[in-house]
XYZ file of C-alpha atoms in Angstrom:
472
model
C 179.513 132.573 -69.340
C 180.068 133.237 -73.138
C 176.673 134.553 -73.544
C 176.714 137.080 -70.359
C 178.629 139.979 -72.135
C 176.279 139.721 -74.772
C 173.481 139.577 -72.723
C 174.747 142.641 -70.862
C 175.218 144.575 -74.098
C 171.661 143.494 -74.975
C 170.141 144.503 -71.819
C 171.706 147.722 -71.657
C 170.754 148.331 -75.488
C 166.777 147.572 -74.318
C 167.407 150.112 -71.440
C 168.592 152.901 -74.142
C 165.393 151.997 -76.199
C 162.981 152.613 -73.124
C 164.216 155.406 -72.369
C 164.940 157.085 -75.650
C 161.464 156.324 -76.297
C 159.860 157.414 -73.009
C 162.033 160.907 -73.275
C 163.604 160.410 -70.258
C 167.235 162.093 -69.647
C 169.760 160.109 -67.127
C 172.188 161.036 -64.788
C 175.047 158.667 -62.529
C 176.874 160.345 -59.479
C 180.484 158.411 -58.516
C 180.706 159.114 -55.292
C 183.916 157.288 -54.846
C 185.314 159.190 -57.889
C 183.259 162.363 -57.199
C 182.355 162.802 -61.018
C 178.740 162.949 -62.096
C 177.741 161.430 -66.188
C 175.082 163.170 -67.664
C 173.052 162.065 -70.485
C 172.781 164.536 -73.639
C 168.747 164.159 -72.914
C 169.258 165.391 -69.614
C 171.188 168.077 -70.600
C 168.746 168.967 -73.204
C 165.848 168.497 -70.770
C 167.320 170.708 -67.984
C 170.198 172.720 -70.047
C 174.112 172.400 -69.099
C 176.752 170.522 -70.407
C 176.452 166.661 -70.956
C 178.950 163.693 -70.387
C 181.538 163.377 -67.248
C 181.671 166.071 -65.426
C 182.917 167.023 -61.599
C 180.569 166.455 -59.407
C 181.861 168.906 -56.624
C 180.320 166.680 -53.842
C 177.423 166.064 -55.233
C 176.293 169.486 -55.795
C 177.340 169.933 -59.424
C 173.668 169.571 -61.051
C 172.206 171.742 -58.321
C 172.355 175.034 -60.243
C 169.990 172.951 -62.961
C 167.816 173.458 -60.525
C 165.576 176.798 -60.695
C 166.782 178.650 -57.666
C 163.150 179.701 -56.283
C 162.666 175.933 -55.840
C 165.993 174.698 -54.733
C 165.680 175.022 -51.231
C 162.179 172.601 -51.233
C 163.833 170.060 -53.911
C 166.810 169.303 -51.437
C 164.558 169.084 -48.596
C 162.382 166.897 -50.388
C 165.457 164.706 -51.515
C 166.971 164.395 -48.067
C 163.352 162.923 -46.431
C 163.714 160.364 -49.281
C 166.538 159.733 -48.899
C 166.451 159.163 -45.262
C 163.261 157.261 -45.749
C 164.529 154.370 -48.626
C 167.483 155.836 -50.133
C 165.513 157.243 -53.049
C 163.261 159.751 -54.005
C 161.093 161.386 -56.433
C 160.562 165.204 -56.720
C 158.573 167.762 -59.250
C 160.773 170.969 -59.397
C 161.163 173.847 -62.198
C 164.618 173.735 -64.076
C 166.937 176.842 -63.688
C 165.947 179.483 -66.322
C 167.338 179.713 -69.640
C 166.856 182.746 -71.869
C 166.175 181.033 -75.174
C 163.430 178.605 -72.791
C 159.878 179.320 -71.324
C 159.561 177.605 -67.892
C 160.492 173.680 -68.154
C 158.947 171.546 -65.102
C 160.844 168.485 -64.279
C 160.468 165.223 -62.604
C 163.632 163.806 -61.145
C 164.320 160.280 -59.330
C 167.045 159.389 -57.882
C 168.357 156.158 -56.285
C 171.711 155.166 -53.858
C 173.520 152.760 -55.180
C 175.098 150.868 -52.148
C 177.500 148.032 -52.018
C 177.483 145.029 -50.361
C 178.720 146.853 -47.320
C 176.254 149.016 -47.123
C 178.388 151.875 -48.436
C 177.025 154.344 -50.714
C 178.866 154.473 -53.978
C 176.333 156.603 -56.030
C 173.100 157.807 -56.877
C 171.621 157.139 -60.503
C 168.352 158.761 -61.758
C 166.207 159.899 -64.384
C 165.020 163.242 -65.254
C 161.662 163.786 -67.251
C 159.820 167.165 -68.735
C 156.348 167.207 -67.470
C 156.078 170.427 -68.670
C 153.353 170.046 -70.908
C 150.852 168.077 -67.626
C 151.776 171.210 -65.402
C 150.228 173.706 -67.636
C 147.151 170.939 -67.788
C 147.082 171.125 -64.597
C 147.488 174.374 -64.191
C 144.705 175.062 -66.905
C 142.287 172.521 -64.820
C 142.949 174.403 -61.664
C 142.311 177.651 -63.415
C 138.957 175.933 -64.884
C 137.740 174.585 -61.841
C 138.138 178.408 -60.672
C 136.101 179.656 -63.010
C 133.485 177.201 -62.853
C 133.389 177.844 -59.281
C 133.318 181.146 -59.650
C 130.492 181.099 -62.146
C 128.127 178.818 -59.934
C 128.682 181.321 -57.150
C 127.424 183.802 -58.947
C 124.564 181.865 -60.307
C 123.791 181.233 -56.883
C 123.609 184.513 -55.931
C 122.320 186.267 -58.720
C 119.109 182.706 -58.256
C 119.413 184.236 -54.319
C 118.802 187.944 -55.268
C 115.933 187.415 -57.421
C 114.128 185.239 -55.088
C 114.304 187.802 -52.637
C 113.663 190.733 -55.036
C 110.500 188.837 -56.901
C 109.515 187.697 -53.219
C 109.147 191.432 -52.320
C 106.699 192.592 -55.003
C 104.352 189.373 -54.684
C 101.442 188.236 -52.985
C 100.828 184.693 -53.211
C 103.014 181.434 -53.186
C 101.556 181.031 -56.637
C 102.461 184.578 -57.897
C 105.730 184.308 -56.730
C 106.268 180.632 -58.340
C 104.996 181.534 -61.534
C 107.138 184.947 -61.958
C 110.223 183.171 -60.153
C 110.586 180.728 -62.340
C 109.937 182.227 -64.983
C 113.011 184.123 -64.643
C 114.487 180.950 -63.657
C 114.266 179.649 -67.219
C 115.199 182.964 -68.369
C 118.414 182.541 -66.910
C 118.737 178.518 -68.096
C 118.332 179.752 -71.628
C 120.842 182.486 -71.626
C 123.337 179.776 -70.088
C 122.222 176.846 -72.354
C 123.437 179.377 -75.254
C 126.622 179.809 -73.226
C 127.335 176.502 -72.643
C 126.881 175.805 -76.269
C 129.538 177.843 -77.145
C 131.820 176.974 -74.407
C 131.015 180.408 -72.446
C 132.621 182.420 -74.842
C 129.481 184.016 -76.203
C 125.944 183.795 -77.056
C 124.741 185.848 -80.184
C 121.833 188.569 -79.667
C 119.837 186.454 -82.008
C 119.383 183.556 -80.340
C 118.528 185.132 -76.930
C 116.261 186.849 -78.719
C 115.095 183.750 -80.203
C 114.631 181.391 -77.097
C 112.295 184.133 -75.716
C 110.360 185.254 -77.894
C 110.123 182.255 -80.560
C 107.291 180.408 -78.887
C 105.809 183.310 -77.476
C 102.910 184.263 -80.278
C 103.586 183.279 -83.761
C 102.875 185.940 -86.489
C 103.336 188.745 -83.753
C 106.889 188.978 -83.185
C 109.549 189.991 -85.349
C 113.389 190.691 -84.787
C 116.801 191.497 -87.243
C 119.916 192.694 -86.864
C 123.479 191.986 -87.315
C 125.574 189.305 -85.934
C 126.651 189.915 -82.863
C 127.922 187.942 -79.913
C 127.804 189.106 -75.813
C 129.622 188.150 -73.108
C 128.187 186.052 -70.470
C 128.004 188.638 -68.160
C 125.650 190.683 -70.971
C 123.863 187.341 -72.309
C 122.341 187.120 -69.080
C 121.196 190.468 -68.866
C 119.825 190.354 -72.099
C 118.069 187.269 -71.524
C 116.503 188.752 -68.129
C 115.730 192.235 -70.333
C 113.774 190.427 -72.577
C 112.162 188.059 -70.320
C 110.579 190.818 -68.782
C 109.548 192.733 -71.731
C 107.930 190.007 -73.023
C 106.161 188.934 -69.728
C 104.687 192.203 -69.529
C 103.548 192.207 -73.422
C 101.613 189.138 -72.794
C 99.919 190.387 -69.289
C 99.172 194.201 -70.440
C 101.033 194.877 -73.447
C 100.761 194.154 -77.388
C 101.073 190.267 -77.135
C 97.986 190.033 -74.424
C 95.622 190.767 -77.918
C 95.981 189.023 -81.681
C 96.323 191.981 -83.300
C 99.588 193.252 -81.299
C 103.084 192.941 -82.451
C 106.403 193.345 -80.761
C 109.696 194.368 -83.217
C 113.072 193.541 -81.615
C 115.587 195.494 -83.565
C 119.674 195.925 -83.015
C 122.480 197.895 -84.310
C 125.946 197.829 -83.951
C 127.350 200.939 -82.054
C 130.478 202.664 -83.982
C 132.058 202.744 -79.998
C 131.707 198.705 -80.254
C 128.645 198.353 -78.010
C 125.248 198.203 -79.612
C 121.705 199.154 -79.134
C 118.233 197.450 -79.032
C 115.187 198.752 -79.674
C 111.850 196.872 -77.940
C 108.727 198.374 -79.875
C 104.859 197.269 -79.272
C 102.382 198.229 -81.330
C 98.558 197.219 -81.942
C 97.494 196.196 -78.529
C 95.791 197.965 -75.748
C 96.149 202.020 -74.585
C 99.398 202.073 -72.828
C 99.899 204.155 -69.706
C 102.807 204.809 -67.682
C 102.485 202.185 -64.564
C 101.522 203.239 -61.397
C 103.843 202.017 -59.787
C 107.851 200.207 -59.719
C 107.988 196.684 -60.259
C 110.762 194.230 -59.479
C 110.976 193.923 -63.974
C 110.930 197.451 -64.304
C 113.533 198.122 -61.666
C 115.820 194.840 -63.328
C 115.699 197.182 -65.816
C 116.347 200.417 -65.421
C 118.880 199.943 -62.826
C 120.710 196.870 -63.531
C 120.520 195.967 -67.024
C 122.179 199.419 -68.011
C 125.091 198.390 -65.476
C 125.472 194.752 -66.875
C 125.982 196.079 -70.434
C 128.247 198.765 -69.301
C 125.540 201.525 -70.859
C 122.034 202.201 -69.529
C 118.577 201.636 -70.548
C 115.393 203.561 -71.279
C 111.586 202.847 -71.039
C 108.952 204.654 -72.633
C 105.231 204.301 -72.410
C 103.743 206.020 -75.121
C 99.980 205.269 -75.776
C 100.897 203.391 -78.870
C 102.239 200.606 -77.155
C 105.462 200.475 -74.348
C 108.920 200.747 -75.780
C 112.229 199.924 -74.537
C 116.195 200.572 -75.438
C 119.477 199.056 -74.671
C 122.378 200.436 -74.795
C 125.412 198.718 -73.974
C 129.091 199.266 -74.045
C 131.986 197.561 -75.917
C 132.996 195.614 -73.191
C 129.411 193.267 -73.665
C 130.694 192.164 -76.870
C 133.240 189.643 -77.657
C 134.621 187.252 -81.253
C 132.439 185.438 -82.732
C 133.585 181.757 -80.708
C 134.980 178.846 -82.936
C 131.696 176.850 -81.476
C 128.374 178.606 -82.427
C 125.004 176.458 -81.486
C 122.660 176.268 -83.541
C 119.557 178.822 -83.191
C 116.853 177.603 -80.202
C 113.789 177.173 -80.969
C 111.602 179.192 -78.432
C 110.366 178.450 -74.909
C 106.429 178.458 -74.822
C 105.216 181.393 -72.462
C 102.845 178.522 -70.141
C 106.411 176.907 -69.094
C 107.079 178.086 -66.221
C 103.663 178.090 -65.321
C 102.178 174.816 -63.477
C 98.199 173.950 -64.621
C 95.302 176.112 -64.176
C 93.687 174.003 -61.537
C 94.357 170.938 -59.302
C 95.264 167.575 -60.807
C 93.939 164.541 -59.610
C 96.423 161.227 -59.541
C 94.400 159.214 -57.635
C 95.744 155.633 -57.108
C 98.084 155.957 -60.226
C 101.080 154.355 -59.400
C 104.359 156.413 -60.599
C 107.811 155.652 -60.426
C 109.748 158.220 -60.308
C 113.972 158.226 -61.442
C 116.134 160.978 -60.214
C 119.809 161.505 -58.648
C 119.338 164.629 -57.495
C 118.004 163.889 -53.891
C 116.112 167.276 -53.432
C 114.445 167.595 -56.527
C 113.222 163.765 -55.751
C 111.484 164.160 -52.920
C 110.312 167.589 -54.566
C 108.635 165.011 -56.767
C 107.536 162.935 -54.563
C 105.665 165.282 -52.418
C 104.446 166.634 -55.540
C 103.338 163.729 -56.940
C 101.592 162.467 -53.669
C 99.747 165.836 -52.794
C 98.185 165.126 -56.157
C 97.015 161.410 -55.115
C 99.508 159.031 -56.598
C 101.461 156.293 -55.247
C 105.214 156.785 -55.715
C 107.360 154.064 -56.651
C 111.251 154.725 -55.780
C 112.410 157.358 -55.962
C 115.342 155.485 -57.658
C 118.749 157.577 -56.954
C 120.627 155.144 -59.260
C 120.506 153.300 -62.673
C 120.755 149.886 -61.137
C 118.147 151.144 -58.356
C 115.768 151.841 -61.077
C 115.978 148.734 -63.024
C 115.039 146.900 -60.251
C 111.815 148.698 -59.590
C 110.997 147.954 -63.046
C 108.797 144.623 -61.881
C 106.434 145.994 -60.244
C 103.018 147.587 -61.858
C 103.644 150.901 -62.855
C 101.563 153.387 -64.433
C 103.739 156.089 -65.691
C 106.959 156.970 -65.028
C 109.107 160.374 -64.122
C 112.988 160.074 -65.292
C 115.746 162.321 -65.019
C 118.187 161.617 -68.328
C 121.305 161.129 -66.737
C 122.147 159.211 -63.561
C 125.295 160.051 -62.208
C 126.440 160.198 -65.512
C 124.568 156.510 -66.713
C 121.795 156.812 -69.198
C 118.147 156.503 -68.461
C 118.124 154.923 -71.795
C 117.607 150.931 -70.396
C 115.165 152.047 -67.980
C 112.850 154.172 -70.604
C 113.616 151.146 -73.002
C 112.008 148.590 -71.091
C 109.280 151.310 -69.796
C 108.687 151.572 -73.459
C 108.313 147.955 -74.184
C 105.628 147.304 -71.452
C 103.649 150.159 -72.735
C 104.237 152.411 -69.454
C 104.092 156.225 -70.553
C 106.914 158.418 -69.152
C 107.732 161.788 -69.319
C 111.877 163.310 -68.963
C 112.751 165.828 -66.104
C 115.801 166.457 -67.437
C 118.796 169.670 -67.011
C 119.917 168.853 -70.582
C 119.770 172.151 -72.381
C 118.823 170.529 -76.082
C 114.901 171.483 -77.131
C 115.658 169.461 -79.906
C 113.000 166.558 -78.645
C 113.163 163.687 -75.535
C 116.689 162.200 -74.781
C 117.295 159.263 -77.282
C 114.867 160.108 -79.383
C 112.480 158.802 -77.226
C 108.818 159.884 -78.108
C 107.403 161.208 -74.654
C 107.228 164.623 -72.950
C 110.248 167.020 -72.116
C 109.854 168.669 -69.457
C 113.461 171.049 -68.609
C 114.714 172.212 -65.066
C 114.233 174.123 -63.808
C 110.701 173.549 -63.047
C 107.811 173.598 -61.252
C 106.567 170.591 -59.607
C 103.683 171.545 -60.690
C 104.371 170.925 -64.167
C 105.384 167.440 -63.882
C 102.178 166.593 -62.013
C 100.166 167.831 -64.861
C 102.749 165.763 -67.434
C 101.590 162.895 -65.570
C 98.062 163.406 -65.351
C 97.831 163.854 -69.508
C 99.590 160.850 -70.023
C 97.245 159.010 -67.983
C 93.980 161.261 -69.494
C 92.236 158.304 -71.970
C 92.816 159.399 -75.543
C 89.376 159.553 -77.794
């Protein structure tokens, strides 16, 4: 019995560590001697005075309590109480001026004796301040994000219908749809980049007109970074200048240029100037396309400003004007320029494709897009292996003769990597379908054909049927 003092002493200095360490405050409540103890961490934590103080009847700490939440805390500490004489509550702690708002968690236990009497309550009180405002910043992200998609989906939903309008054909409309499909996937690759808190004028500019006709495009101006709202618009803008210049305009010859020139506006907005020269006689059009009306009546409104179009002889022109509110701070993360989307991507082959027999196996999570696949993919005669949904899925499919392969990079967030690895060992060709925004080559350095979403099936088909063309 020599040793049990000691070994109290000892026990009660390891309970001091833990929760000296953990930053935990403590509180006792005598109910016998109605007198509470409070801890000077718990005192710090939730403000008062520490030590022994009266308890009043148990309601002494109560005003530590923020009063707005009060009313819930006790109910909440009643039910556990009632339940297994303890509980556990998240609460806000009763303003102080020299404090911001300090979020607590407090637990609380009865202390009964062997009677069944309750002689106290002991607890522990913990600032969880800083994982309510994580919280609170998730919720607020998940907001956004939401927010965001349902726009995309709308703004995807409105140009379907508007480019449905003003076409023809299945074909016209895929090919003009989707092209301003990808416009849109740039713009927000940029954005994404830089965490959605801007994409410079310079690289929109880039990703659409980089690829377009080398030698016959040319743009400068200063630095300059839009919100996402005005990257988009931008991105659309230019998407449909430069579709037109290739059909009609100064890119559909070799001797046509196109000069892409901004300023900064002294108001904080800025212009851009769209000038053709060197191709064909340019007349006014006859009549109002879907691009022209994007642009006149809601690129202006996007950039808080307006727009103009011109169609001198010389070649079409076209200015931008937009307000301050389209520009924002350069962001702490800036990507790095894109290098620029060929013209024929959006754009499925010039005639049919023939997979006759080929057997392909085909890797994607996203069960839409895979049997988009695989009724592409068997309209044009092959014999579709999978679809595989999942990593494991695909690896098992991996035994049987294959001829080429179609695989979407990420699986539910699992790497294609082992799949195209042993793909690449056997000497089976495969091409990635992938929503990964890098153009900086295949996933994993891979050496096989990128093709990005969104696309047409089309595309894929005719992936599929030049990796199976013999090579002289």
């Amino acid at each position: 019995m020599v040793d049990d003092p000691r070994r109290a002493r000892l026990n009660m200095e390891h309970l001091e560590l833990a929760l000296q360490t953990a930053g935990l405050g403590e509180f006792q409540y005598d109910v016998p001697g109605d007198f509470c103890i409070v801890s000077d961490r718990m005192a710090a934590i939730t403000g008062g005075a520490a030590g022994y103080l009266p308890a009043d009847g148990g309601r002494a700490l109560l005003p530590r309590i923020h009063p707005d939440d009060l009313e819930d805390t006790l109910r909440q500490m009643l039910a556990g109480f009632e339940a297994d004489d303890r509980y556990e509550v998240e609460c806000r702690a009763a303003p102080r001026p020299d404090h911001g708002v300090v979020w607590l968690r407090v637990v609380g236990q009865r202390i009964r004796d062997a009677r069944g009497e309750i002689q106290g309550v002991i607890g522990i009180v913990e600032d969880i301040t800083a994982r309510k405002l994580e919280e609170q910043q998730r919720h607020a992200l998940m907001a956004e994000i939401d927010h965001r998609v349902k726009n995309v989906l709308a703004t995807v939903q409105a140009l379907a219908v508007q480019t449905a309008k003003r076409t023809s054909s299945m074909e016209g409309f895929l090919q003009t749809f989707l092209g301003r499909l990808k416009s849109m996937g740039s713009a927000n690759e940029l954005l994404t980049a830089a965490r959605w808190r801007g994409a410079a004028i310079d690289h929109l500019v880039a990703a659409e007109l980089g690829g377009l006709a080398p030698g016959q495009t040319r743009w400068e101006g200063p630095e300059l970074f839009l919100t996402p709202r005005a990257a988009n618009a931008v991105s659309l803008a230019l998407h449909e200048l430069a579709t037109n210049a290739l059909k009609y305009g100064a890119l559909s010859v070799e001797t046509g240029h196109v000069d892409v020139v901004w300023r900064a506006a002294p108001s904080g907005g800025f212009s851009l100037d769209w000038t053709e020269s060197g191709g064909p006689v340019v007349a006014p059009p006859g009549r109002t396309g879907f691009g022209s009306t994007l642009l006149s009546q809601v690129t202006g409104r996007e950039l808080n400003g307006h727009t103009r179009l011109d169609f001198p002889p010389t070649g079409a022109r076209a200015r931008l004007e937009a307000g301050a509110a389209a520009v924002v701070a350069r962001p702490e993360t800036v990507p790095d320029a894109p290098l620029g989307r060929a013209p024929e991507a959006a754009a499925g082959p010039a005639g049919p494709v023939s997979l006759a027999g080929a057997r392909v196996l085909i890797v994607e999570d996203a069960a839409l897009l895979a049997m988009e696949l695989e009724t592409g993919l068997s309209e044009a005669g092959a014999v579709v292996v999978g679809p595989a949904y999942e990593l494991e899925e695909a690896l098992a499919l991996l035994d049987q003769p294959l001829d080429a392969a179609v695989l979407d990079a990420n699986l539910n967030g699992l790497s294609v990597g082992p799949v195209a690895d042993i793909l690449a060992e056997r000497g089976v060709p495969f091409v990635f379908a992938t929503g990964y925004g890098d153009a900086g080559g295949a996933p994993s350095g891979f050496d096989a054909p990128v093709i990005r979403k969104p696309y047409d099936v089309t595309q894929v088909t005719a992936a599929v049927a030049d990796l199976l063309a013999p090579r002289t």
